[in-house]
PDB file of C-alpha atoms in Angstrom:
ATOM      1  CA  MET E 420     -36.465  39.006 -61.375  1.00  0.00           C
ATOM      2  CA  SER E 421     -39.222  41.452 -61.438  1.00  0.00           C
ATOM      3  CA  ALA E 422     -42.590  41.272 -63.451  1.00  0.00           C
ATOM      4  CA  GLN E 423     -41.118  44.075 -65.784  1.00  0.00           C
ATOM      5  CA  SER E 424     -38.173  42.070 -66.862  1.00  0.00           C
ATOM      6  CA  ALA E 425     -40.126  38.721 -66.732  1.00  0.00           C
ATOM      7  CA  THR E 426     -42.607  39.992 -69.369  1.00  0.00           C
ATOM      8  CA  LYS E 427     -40.315  41.739 -71.731  1.00  0.00           C
ATOM      9  CA  GLY E 428     -40.429  40.480 -75.281  1.00  0.00           C
ATOM     10  CA  ALA E 429     -43.853  38.586 -75.375  1.00  0.00           C
ATOM     11  CA  ALA E 430     -45.660  41.354 -73.567  1.00  0.00           C
ATOM     12  CA  ALA E 431     -43.992  44.079 -75.629  1.00  0.00           C
ATOM     13  CA  GLN E 432     -47.047  43.817 -78.013  1.00  0.00           C
ATOM     14  CA  PRO E 433     -50.424  42.818 -76.604  1.00  0.00           C
ATOM     15  CA  PRO E 434     -51.738  39.400 -77.686  1.00  0.00           C
ATOM     16  CA  ALA E 435     -54.462  39.407 -80.201  1.00  0.00           C
ATOM     17  CA  ARG E 436     -57.739  38.608 -78.588  1.00  0.00           C
ATOM     18  CA  GLY E 437     -61.166  38.107 -80.004  1.00  0.00           C
ATOM     19  CA  PHE E 438     -64.447  37.910 -78.026  1.00  0.00           C
ATOM     20  CA  THR E 439     -65.547  35.001 -76.170  1.00  0.00           C
ATOM     21  CA  GLU E 440     -69.013  33.276 -76.492  1.00  0.00           C
ATOM     22  CA  PRO E 441     -71.560  34.683 -73.995  1.00  0.00           C
ATOM     23  CA  ASP E 442     -73.592  31.466 -73.429  1.00  0.00           C
ATOM     24  CA  GLN E 443     -71.407  29.623 -71.109  1.00  0.00           C
ATOM     25  CA  VAL E 444     -73.223  26.024 -71.742  1.00  0.00           C
ATOM     26  CA  LYS E 445     -72.495  26.588 -75.427  1.00  0.00           C
ATOM     27  CA  ARG E 446     -68.921  27.883 -74.869  1.00  0.00           C
ATOM     28  CA  TYR E 447     -68.120  24.951 -72.690  1.00  0.00           C
ATOM     29  CA  ALA E 448     -69.746  22.394 -75.236  1.00  0.00           C
ATOM     30  CA  ASP E 449     -67.809  24.089 -78.113  1.00  0.00           C
ATOM     31  CA  ALA E 450     -64.419  23.737 -76.325  1.00  0.00           C
ATOM     32  CA  LYS E 451     -65.060  20.031 -75.887  1.00  0.00           C
ATOM     33  CA  ALA E 452     -66.256  19.596 -79.414  1.00  0.00           C
ATOM     34  CA  SER E 453     -63.283  21.342 -80.963  1.00  0.00           C
ATOM     35  CA  GLY E 454     -60.648  19.770 -78.385  1.00  0.00           C
ATOM     36  CA  ASN E 455     -59.858  23.200 -77.332  1.00  0.00           C
ATOM     37  CA  LYS E 456     -56.748  22.605 -75.059  1.00  0.00           C
ATOM     38  CA  ARG E 457     -56.411  26.173 -73.658  1.00  0.00           C
ATOM     39  CA  VAL E 458     -59.895  25.523 -72.186  1.00  0.00           C
ATOM     40  CA  LEU E 459     -59.699  21.847 -71.308  1.00  0.00           C
ATOM     41  CA  ASP E 460     -55.982  21.455 -70.475  1.00  0.00           C
ATOM     42  CA  ILE E 461     -54.408  24.776 -69.258  1.00  0.00           C
ATOM     43  CA  ASP E 462     -51.042  22.894 -68.558  1.00  0.00           C
ATOM     44  CA  SER E 463     -50.642  22.431 -72.301  1.00  0.00           C
ATOM     45  CA  VAL E 464     -50.241  26.303 -72.860  1.00  0.00           C
ATOM     46  CA  TYR E 465     -49.271  27.292 -69.319  1.00  0.00           C
ATOM     47  CA  ASP E 466     -46.121  29.632 -68.966  1.00  0.00           C
ATOM     48  CA  PRO E 467     -45.451  30.506 -65.278  1.00  0.00           C
ATOM     49  CA  ALA E 468     -41.993  31.790 -65.810  1.00  0.00           C
ATOM     50  CA  TRP E 469     -42.885  35.494 -65.196  1.00  0.00           C
ATOM     51  CA  MET E 470     -43.511  34.547 -61.581  1.00  0.00           C
ATOM     52  CA  LYS E 471     -39.999  33.565 -60.603  1.00  0.00           C
ATOM     53  CA  GLY E 472     -38.812  36.203 -58.258  1.00  0.00           C
ATOM     54  CA  ALA E 473     -41.684  38.447 -58.800  1.00  0.00           C
ATOM     55  CA  ARG E 474     -43.393  40.131 -55.592  1.00  0.00           C
ATOM     56  CA  VAL E 475     -47.095  39.207 -55.904  1.00  0.00           C
ATOM     57  CA  LEU E 476     -49.826  40.582 -53.402  1.00  0.00           C
ATOM     58  CA  VAL E 477     -53.024  38.732 -53.223  1.00  0.00           C
ATOM     59  CA  THR E 478     -55.891  40.109 -51.291  1.00  0.00           C
ATOM     60  CA  GLY E 479     -58.632  37.518 -49.910  1.00  0.00           C
ATOM     61  CA  ALA E 480     -55.720  34.960 -49.925  1.00  0.00           C
ATOM     62  CA  ASN E 481     -57.170  32.932 -47.130  1.00  0.00           C
ATOM     63  CA  ARG E 482     -59.554  30.774 -49.015  1.00  0.00           C
ATOM     64  CA  GLY E 483     -61.195  30.046 -52.443  1.00  0.00           C
ATOM     65  CA  ILE E 484     -59.513  31.373 -55.658  1.00  0.00           C
ATOM     66  CA  GLY E 485     -57.294  33.775 -53.564  1.00  0.00           C
ATOM     67  CA  LEU E 486     -55.693  30.873 -51.667  1.00  0.00           C
ATOM     68  CA  SER E 487     -54.952  28.938 -54.876  1.00  0.00           C
ATOM     69  CA  LEU E 488     -53.512  32.003 -56.521  1.00  0.00           C
ATOM     70  CA  ALA E 489     -51.220  32.424 -53.354  1.00  0.00           C
ATOM     71  CA  LYS E 490     -50.297  28.693 -53.534  1.00  0.00           C
ATOM     72  CA  GLU E 491     -49.605  28.873 -57.367  1.00  0.00           C
ATOM     73  CA  ALA E 492     -47.611  32.006 -57.112  1.00  0.00           C
ATOM     74  CA  ALA E 493     -45.519  30.503 -54.424  1.00  0.00           C
ATOM     75  CA  ARG E 494     -44.938  27.224 -56.099  1.00  0.00           C
ATOM     76  CA  CYS E 495     -43.576  29.007 -59.231  1.00  0.00           C
ATOM     77  CA  GLY E 496     -41.092  31.016 -57.434  1.00  0.00           C
ATOM     78  CA  ALA E 497     -42.800  34.208 -56.705  1.00  0.00           C
ATOM     79  CA  VAL E 498     -42.410  36.159 -53.415  1.00  0.00           C
ATOM     80  CA  VAL E 499     -46.048  36.262 -52.145  1.00  0.00           C
ATOM     81  CA  VAL E 500     -47.755  38.603 -49.859  1.00  0.00           C
ATOM     82  CA  GLY E 501     -51.068  37.008 -48.734  1.00  0.00           C
ATOM     83  CA  ALA E 502     -53.480  39.781 -47.360  1.00  0.00           C
ATOM     84  CA  CYS E 503     -56.741  38.772 -45.616  1.00  0.00           C
ATOM     85  CA  ARG E 504     -58.947  39.543 -42.724  1.00  0.00           C
ATOM     86  CA  LYS E 505     -57.926  36.392 -40.916  1.00  0.00           C
ATOM     87  CA  PRO E 506     -55.313  33.861 -41.982  1.00  0.00           C
ATOM     88  CA  SER E 507     -56.502  30.219 -42.725  1.00  0.00           C
ATOM     89  CA  ASP E 508     -54.551  27.224 -41.750  1.00  0.00           C
ATOM     90  CA  GLU E 509     -54.014  26.536 -45.486  1.00  0.00           C
ATOM     91  CA  LEU E 510     -52.683  29.930 -46.136  1.00  0.00           C
ATOM     92  CA  ALA E 511     -50.328  29.750 -43.018  1.00  0.00           C
ATOM     93  CA  ALA E 512     -49.102  26.226 -44.535  1.00  0.00           C
ATOM     94  CA  ILE E 513     -47.774  27.773 -47.661  1.00  0.00           C
ATOM     95  CA  GLU E 514     -43.976  28.173 -47.565  1.00  0.00           C
ATOM     96  CA  ASN E 515     -42.355  31.519 -48.131  1.00  0.00           C
ATOM     97  CA  VAL E 516     -45.677  33.655 -47.963  1.00  0.00           C
ATOM     98  CA  GLU E 517     -45.660  36.802 -46.065  1.00  0.00           C
ATOM     99  CA  ILE E 518     -49.045  36.937 -44.384  1.00  0.00           C
ATOM    100  CA  VAL E 519     -50.764  40.456 -43.541  1.00  0.00           C
ATOM    101  CA  ASP E 520     -53.835  39.939 -41.483  1.00  0.00           C
ATOM    102  CA  GLY E 521     -56.501  42.379 -40.421  1.00  0.00           C
ATOM    103  CA  VAL E 522     -56.792  43.676 -44.064  1.00  0.00           C
ATOM    104  CA  GLU E 523     -60.470  44.594 -44.355  1.00  0.00           C
ATOM    105  CA  VAL E 524     -60.909  45.945 -47.680  1.00  0.00           C
ATOM    106  CA  THR E 525     -64.034  48.114 -46.486  1.00  0.00           C
ATOM    107  CA  SER E 526     -61.759  50.026 -44.246  1.00  0.00           C
ATOM    108  CA  SER E 527     -59.577  52.852 -45.623  1.00  0.00           C
ATOM    109  CA  ALA E 528     -57.530  52.689 -42.372  1.00  0.00           C
ATOM    110  CA  ALA E 529     -56.617  48.807 -42.783  1.00  0.00           C
ATOM    111  CA  CYS E 530     -55.737  49.355 -46.483  1.00  0.00           C
ATOM    112  CA  GLU E 531     -53.318  52.038 -45.424  1.00  0.00           C
ATOM    113  CA  ALA E 532     -51.879  49.938 -42.803  1.00  0.00           C
ATOM    114  CA  LEU E 533     -51.409  47.206 -45.321  1.00  0.00           C
ATOM    115  CA  ALA E 534     -49.491  49.773 -47.558  1.00  0.00           C
ATOM    116  CA  GLU E 535     -47.521  51.004 -44.508  1.00  0.00           C
ATOM    117  CA  SER E 536     -46.319  47.482 -43.812  1.00  0.00           C
ATOM    118  CA  LEU E 537     -45.129  47.213 -47.388  1.00  0.00           C
ATOM    119  CA  ALA E 538     -43.399  50.591 -47.727  1.00  0.00           C
ATOM    120  CA  GLY E 539     -39.607  50.675 -47.940  1.00  0.00           C
ATOM    121  CA  LYS E 540     -39.647  47.052 -49.074  1.00  0.00           C
ATOM    122  CA  ASP E 541     -38.987  45.627 -52.690  1.00  0.00           C
ATOM    123  CA  PRO E 542     -42.066  47.083 -54.640  1.00  0.00           C
ATOM    124  CA  ILE E 543     -44.914  44.881 -55.641  1.00  0.00           C
ATOM    125  CA  ASP E 544     -44.891  43.651 -59.136  1.00  0.00           C
ATOM    126  CA  VAL E 545     -48.360  42.313 -59.373  1.00  0.00           C
ATOM    127  CA  LEU E 546     -51.286  43.560 -57.109  1.00  0.00           C
ATOM    128  CA  ILE E 547     -54.084  40.994 -57.380  1.00  0.00           C
ATOM    129  CA  ASN E 548     -57.331  42.514 -56.107  1.00  0.00           C
ATOM    130  CA  ASN E 549     -59.250  39.277 -55.264  1.00  0.00           C
ATOM    131  CA  ALA E 550     -61.275  39.927 -52.100  1.00  0.00           C
ATOM    132  CA  GLY E 551     -64.940  39.249 -52.841  1.00  0.00           C
ATOM    133  CA  TYR E 552     -68.306  38.549 -51.407  1.00  0.00           C
ATOM    134  CA  PHE E 553     -71.373  36.839 -52.724  1.00  0.00           C
ATOM    135  CA  PRO E 554     -73.982  36.046 -50.264  1.00  0.00           C
ATOM    136  CA  ASP E 555     -76.505  33.164 -50.783  1.00  0.00           C
ATOM    137  CA  VAL E 556     -79.651  35.319 -50.318  1.00  0.00           C
ATOM    138  CA  SER E 557     -82.676  36.174 -52.340  1.00  0.00           C
ATOM    139  CA  ASP E 558     -82.086  39.058 -54.706  1.00  0.00           C
ATOM    140  CA  ASP E 559     -84.900  39.630 -57.041  1.00  0.00           C
ATOM    141  CA  PHE E 560     -88.385  41.081 -57.018  1.00  0.00           C
ATOM    142  CA  THR E 561     -90.086  37.727 -56.354  1.00  0.00           C
ATOM    143  CA  GLY E 562     -88.103  36.465 -53.292  1.00  0.00           C
ATOM    144  CA  GLY E 563     -87.281  39.980 -52.134  1.00  0.00           C
ATOM    145  CA  LEU E 564     -84.183  42.402 -52.296  1.00  0.00           C
ATOM    146  CA  ASN E 565     -81.641  42.781 -49.481  1.00  0.00           C
ATOM    147  CA  PHE E 566     -80.277  46.132 -49.879  1.00  0.00           C
ATOM    148  CA  GLU E 567     -77.905  45.804 -46.859  1.00  0.00           C
ATOM    149  CA  GLU E 568     -76.311  42.806 -48.638  1.00  0.00           C
ATOM    150  CA  ASN E 569     -76.140  44.695 -52.033  1.00  0.00           C
ATOM    151  CA  LEU E 570     -74.299  47.501 -50.470  1.00  0.00           C
ATOM    152  CA  LYS E 571     -71.895  45.208 -48.668  1.00  0.00           C
ATOM    153  CA  GLN E 572     -71.199  43.468 -51.948  1.00  0.00           C
ATOM    154  CA  TYR E 573     -70.407  46.826 -53.592  1.00  0.00           C
ATOM    155  CA  ASP E 574     -68.188  48.018 -50.725  1.00  0.00           C
ATOM    156  CA  ILE E 575     -66.084  44.826 -50.928  1.00  0.00           C
ATOM    157  CA  CYS E 576     -66.016  44.129 -54.618  1.00  0.00           C
ATOM    158  CA  ALA E 577     -66.162  47.427 -56.212  1.00  0.00           C
ATOM    159  CA  VAL E 578     -64.668  49.992 -53.835  1.00  0.00           C
ATOM    160  CA  GLY E 579     -62.317  47.577 -52.134  1.00  0.00           C
ATOM    161  CA  PRO E 580     -59.926  47.275 -55.030  1.00  0.00           C
ATOM    162  CA  LEU E 581     -59.860  51.098 -55.279  1.00  0.00           C
ATOM    163  CA  ARG E 582     -59.085  51.377 -51.484  1.00  0.00           C
ATOM    164  CA  VAL E 583     -56.350  48.884 -51.775  1.00  0.00           C
ATOM    165  CA  THR E 584     -54.695  50.405 -54.913  1.00  0.00           C
ATOM    166  CA  ALA E 585     -54.886  53.798 -53.764  1.00  0.00           C
ATOM    167  CA  ALA E 586     -53.215  53.078 -50.554  1.00  0.00           C
ATOM    168  CA  LEU E 587     -50.278  51.228 -52.307  1.00  0.00           C
ATOM    169  CA  VAL E 588     -49.823  53.914 -54.957  1.00  0.00           C
ATOM    170  CA  LYS E 589     -49.738  56.602 -52.408  1.00  0.00           C
ATOM    171  CA  LYS E 590     -46.928  54.891 -50.405  1.00  0.00           C
ATOM    172  CA  GLY E 591     -45.129  53.927 -53.504  1.00  0.00           C
ATOM    173  CA  CYS E 592     -45.388  50.195 -53.126  1.00  0.00           C
ATOM    174  CA  LEU E 593     -46.135  49.263 -56.642  1.00  0.00           C
ATOM    175  CA  ARG E 594     -43.315  48.841 -59.060  1.00  0.00           C
ATOM    176  CA  GLN E 595     -43.032  52.021 -61.414  1.00  0.00           C
ATOM    177  CA  PRO E 596     -42.646  51.154 -64.245  1.00  0.00           C
ATOM    178  CA  GLY E 597     -43.466  47.650 -64.874  1.00  0.00           C
ATOM    179  CA  GLY E 598     -46.103  47.018 -62.263  1.00  0.00           C
ATOM    180  CA  LYS E 599     -49.602  45.356 -62.745  1.00  0.00           C
ATOM    181  CA  VAL E 600     -52.877  45.826 -61.063  1.00  0.00           C
ATOM    182  CA  ILE E 601     -55.171  42.958 -61.686  1.00  0.00           C
ATOM    183  CA  ASN E 602     -58.770  43.073 -60.548  1.00  0.00           C
ATOM    184  CA  ILE E 603     -60.564  39.729 -60.115  1.00  0.00           C
ATOM    185  CA  THR E 604     -64.170  40.673 -61.423  1.00  0.00           C
ATOM    186  CA  SER E 605     -66.667  38.367 -63.220  1.00  0.00           C
ATOM    187  CA  GLN E 606     -68.310  37.946 -66.581  1.00  0.00           C
ATOM    188  CA  GLY E 607     -71.511  38.789 -64.436  1.00  0.00           C
ATOM    189  CA  GLY E 608     -70.204  42.482 -64.730  1.00  0.00           C
ATOM    190  CA  SER E 609     -70.763  42.585 -68.500  1.00  0.00           C
ATOM    191  CA  ALA E 610     -73.934  44.803 -68.910  1.00  0.00           C
ATOM    192  CA  LEU E 611     -74.236  43.449 -72.600  1.00  0.00           C
ATOM    193  CA  TRP E 612     -74.084  39.902 -71.546  1.00  0.00           C
ATOM    194  CA  ARG E 613     -77.127  40.258 -69.322  1.00  0.00           C
ATOM    195  CA  GLN E 614     -79.371  39.990 -72.369  1.00  0.00           C
ATOM    196  CA  VAL E 615     -77.938  36.506 -72.801  1.00  0.00           C
ATOM    197  CA  GLN E 616     -76.955  35.055 -69.485  1.00  0.00           C
ATOM    198  CA  ASN E 617     -79.970  36.687 -67.486  1.00  0.00           C
ATOM    199  CA  ALA E 618     -82.581  36.796 -70.405  1.00  0.00           C
ATOM    200  CA  ASN E 619     -85.999  37.118 -69.021  1.00  0.00           C
ATOM    201  CA  LYS E 620     -85.073  36.560 -65.367  1.00  0.00           C
ATOM    202  CA  GLY E 621     -82.817  39.394 -64.154  1.00  0.00           C
ATOM    203  CA  GLY E 622     -81.882  38.883 -60.468  1.00  0.00           C
ATOM    204  CA  ASP E 623     -78.659  38.871 -58.425  1.00  0.00           C
ATOM    205  CA  TYR E 624     -78.734  42.726 -58.683  1.00  0.00           C
ATOM    206  CA  GLY E 625     -75.977  43.146 -55.959  1.00  0.00           C
ATOM    207  CA  HIS E 626     -73.511  40.740 -57.603  1.00  0.00           C
ATOM    208  CA  HIS E 627     -74.119  42.082 -61.200  1.00  0.00           C
ATOM    209  CA  MET E 628     -73.920  45.729 -60.269  1.00  0.00           C
ATOM    210  CA  CYS E 629     -70.912  45.557 -58.076  1.00  0.00           C
ATOM    211  CA  LYS E 630     -69.038  43.782 -60.748  1.00  0.00           C
ATOM    212  CA  ALA E 631     -69.891  46.120 -63.281  1.00  0.00           C
ATOM    213  CA  ALA E 632     -68.834  48.945 -60.926  1.00  0.00           C
ATOM    214  CA  ALA E 633     -65.531  47.024 -60.445  1.00  0.00           C
ATOM    215  CA  ASN E 634     -64.875  47.008 -64.035  1.00  0.00           C
ATOM    216  CA  MET E 635     -65.324  50.544 -64.491  1.00  0.00           C
ATOM    217  CA  CYS E 636     -62.892  51.146 -61.455  1.00  0.00           C
ATOM    218  CA  GLY E 637     -60.368  48.974 -63.593  1.00  0.00           C
ATOM    219  CA  VAL E 638     -60.785  51.177 -66.663  1.00  0.00           C
ATOM    220  CA  LEU E 639     -60.318  54.332 -64.875  1.00  0.00           C
ATOM    221  CA  MET E 640     -57.427  53.097 -62.818  1.00  0.00           C
ATOM    222  CA  ALA E 641     -55.741  52.022 -66.261  1.00  0.00           C
ATOM    223  CA  GLU E 642     -56.112  55.742 -67.420  1.00  0.00           C
ATOM    224  CA  GLU E 643     -54.495  57.173 -64.350  1.00  0.00           C
ATOM    225  CA  LEU E 644     -51.760  54.606 -63.805  1.00  0.00           C
ATOM    226  CA  ARG E 645     -50.593  54.476 -67.384  1.00  0.00           C
ATOM    227  CA  PRO E 646     -48.185  57.426 -66.940  1.00  0.00           C
ATOM    228  CA  LYS E 647     -46.604  55.615 -64.106  1.00  0.00           C
ATOM    229  CA  GLY E 648     -45.828  52.489 -66.299  1.00  0.00           C
ATOM    230  CA  ILE E 649     -48.505  50.388 -64.399  1.00  0.00           C
ATOM    231  CA  ALA E 650     -50.770  48.112 -66.504  1.00  0.00           C
ATOM    232  CA  VAL E 651     -54.294  47.254 -65.270  1.00  0.00           C
ATOM    233  CA  ALA E 652     -56.661  44.414 -66.372  1.00  0.00           C
ATOM    234  CA  ASN E 653     -60.143  43.189 -65.286  1.00  0.00           C
ATOM    235  CA  LEU E 654     -60.091  39.326 -65.184  1.00  0.00           C
ATOM    236  CA  HIS E 655     -62.971  36.882 -65.016  1.00  0.00           C
ATOM    237  CA  PRO E 656     -61.283  34.027 -63.322  1.00  0.00           C
ATOM    238  CA  GLY E 657     -63.739  31.377 -64.942  1.00  0.00           C
ATOM    239  CA  PHE E 658     -66.269  29.168 -63.369  1.00  0.00           C
ATOM    240  CA  ASN E 659     -64.398  27.749 -60.259  1.00  0.00           C
ATOM    241  CA  ARG E 660     -65.692  25.213 -57.697  1.00  0.00           C
ATOM    242  CA  THR E 661     -65.634  27.339 -54.504  1.00  0.00           C
ATOM    243  CA  GLY E 662     -67.782  27.811 -51.589  1.00  0.00           C
ATOM    244  CA  MET E 663     -68.713  30.983 -52.980  1.00  0.00           C
ATOM    245  CA  THR E 664     -70.248  29.299 -56.247  1.00  0.00           C
ATOM    246  CA  LYS E 665     -71.591  26.196 -54.251  1.00  0.00           C
ATOM    247  CA  LYS E 666     -75.212  27.479 -54.744  1.00  0.00           C
ATOM    248  CA  TYR E 667     -74.534  26.967 -58.506  1.00  0.00           C
ATOM    249  CA  GLU E 668     -73.213  23.376 -58.184  1.00  0.00           C
ATOM    250  CA  HIS E 669     -76.090  21.924 -60.134  1.00  0.00           C
ATOM    251  CA  ILE E 670     -74.731  23.596 -63.325  1.00  0.00           C
ATOM    252  CA  TRP E 671     -70.839  23.076 -62.509  1.00  0.00           C
ATOM    253  CA  ASP E 672     -70.697  20.165 -64.920  1.00  0.00           C
ATOM    254  CA  ILE E 673     -72.481  21.577 -67.875  1.00  0.00           C
ATOM    255  CA  GLU E 674     -70.734  24.861 -67.611  1.00  0.00           C
ATOM    256  CA  GLY E 675     -67.370  23.573 -67.176  1.00  0.00           C
ATOM    257  CA  ALA E 676     -66.604  24.565 -63.522  1.00  0.00           C
ATOM    258  CA  VAL E 677     -62.973  23.574 -62.697  1.00  0.00           C
ATOM    259  CA  GLU E 678     -61.230  23.130 -59.327  1.00  0.00           C
ATOM    260  CA  CYS E 679     -59.522  26.199 -57.857  1.00  0.00           C
ATOM    261  CA  GLU E 680     -56.012  24.927 -58.865  1.00  0.00           C
ATOM    262  CA  VAL E 681     -56.813  24.825 -62.410  1.00  0.00           C
ATOM    263  CA  GLY E 682     -58.526  28.110 -62.211  1.00  0.00           C
ATOM    264  CA  ALA E 683     -55.545  29.635 -60.571  1.00  0.00           C
ATOM    265  CA  LYS E 684     -53.277  28.566 -63.463  1.00  0.00           C
ATOM    266  CA  ARG E 685     -55.753  30.041 -65.930  1.00  0.00           C
ATOM    267  CA  VAL E 686     -55.539  33.399 -64.059  1.00  0.00           C
ATOM    268  CA  MET E 687     -51.769  33.418 -63.759  1.00  0.00           C
ATOM    269  CA  HIS E 688     -51.402  32.576 -67.435  1.00  0.00           C
ATOM    270  CA  GLU E 689     -53.523  35.548 -68.262  1.00  0.00           C
ATOM    271  CA  ILE E 690     -51.593  37.946 -65.830  1.00  0.00           C
ATOM    272  CA  GLY E 691     -48.442  37.010 -67.568  1.00  0.00           C
ATOM    273  CA  ARG E 692     -49.794  38.260 -70.937  1.00  0.00           C
ATOM    274  CA  VAL E 693     -50.978  41.571 -69.796  1.00  0.00           C
ATOM    275  CA  GLY E 694     -48.996  44.498 -70.868  1.00  0.00           C
ATOM    276  CA  LEU E 695     -49.050  48.217 -70.552  1.00  0.00           C
ATOM    277  CA  LEU E 696     -49.736  48.295 -74.284  1.00  0.00           C
ATOM    278  CA  ASP E 697     -53.151  46.551 -73.981  1.00  0.00           C
ATOM    279  CA  SER E 698     -55.809  49.059 -74.585  1.00  0.00           C
ATOM    280  CA  GLY E 699     -57.344  50.421 -71.514  1.00  0.00           C
ATOM    281  CA  ALA E 700     -58.065  47.714 -69.015  1.00  0.00           C
ATOM    282  CA  PRO E 701     -58.898  44.416 -70.961  1.00  0.00           C
ATOM    283  CA  PHE E 702     -61.725  42.409 -69.652  1.00  0.00           C
ATOM    284  CA  ILE E 703     -60.402  38.962 -70.017  1.00  0.00           C
ATOM    285  CA  ASN E 704     -62.114  35.689 -69.640  1.00  0.00           C
ATOM    286  CA  CYS E 705     -59.456  33.330 -68.081  1.00  0.00           C
ATOM    287  CA  GLU E 706     -61.225  30.350 -69.219  1.00  0.00           C
ATOM    288  CA  ASP E 707     -60.291  30.842 -72.858  1.00  0.00           C
ATOM    289  CA  GLY E 708     -57.995  34.026 -72.831  1.00  0.00           C
ATOM    290  CA  LEU E 709     -60.543  35.936 -75.008  1.00  0.00           C
ATOM    291  CA  LEU E 710     -62.185  39.252 -74.191  1.00  0.00           C
ATOM    292  CA  ILE E 711     -65.546  39.989 -72.619  1.00  0.00           C
ATOM    293  CA  PRO E 712     -67.411  42.995 -73.748  1.00  0.00           C
ATOM    294  CA  TYR E 713     -68.084  45.628 -71.009  1.00  0.00           C
TER     295      TYR E 713
END
């Protein structure tokens, strides 16, 4: 079953979505106070049926949320391609996953080699551009800026999805029509929300700037790929307890950070709801399924 056939009906009309709360502490507190099952218990609403038989490609699949996305897709019957620089033991242990290693998203040649390895095979129903980078370094005027790290973040998180998607489109590797390109970005890429989440402090320039650029990439992709019948969405996966967010572990509890297995279900649930008729590239908070303003 392809992603196209799996999402007929419900995805024929885009789901009605309001905007989510920018203050994450308040957002999580409100969810607990109201007993919001979508936030507190994703299994109560989760519908993974669209994955059965779909071909799903995940970049950065060797660890963190990418590894959990690959595991969840495989568990739900998808045919998974896990792309990464170097496979981990955890990725290799997943049954029925095709691993493509040596995929460095900062290299056009590596992305083209990935596409070449997929050319002529069944098309990819869902491409999840997940590979990311968030260094634990000072990134403000007080502690100092690291422009080399800033540019590395930009190259991986903003240009990387463009390299991968362009290579796959060029080789005809994505299903047309009916395919989906999903960019895992971050609420940190919302310029409007910096006035709330970064009020009077700024900082983390590389992170916020690269995610905003990644969001713009998704919006432009949506316009170019719509005539081919390929839907595009930018997804904030939510606050997940990963090595990449460990420097924020002091706020994991008050902001509702979840284990990656839960975060993966939230992401997959929203991917199933994304359709071609969504306006542009919706910027979706996978914690609650609501929109984030660009």
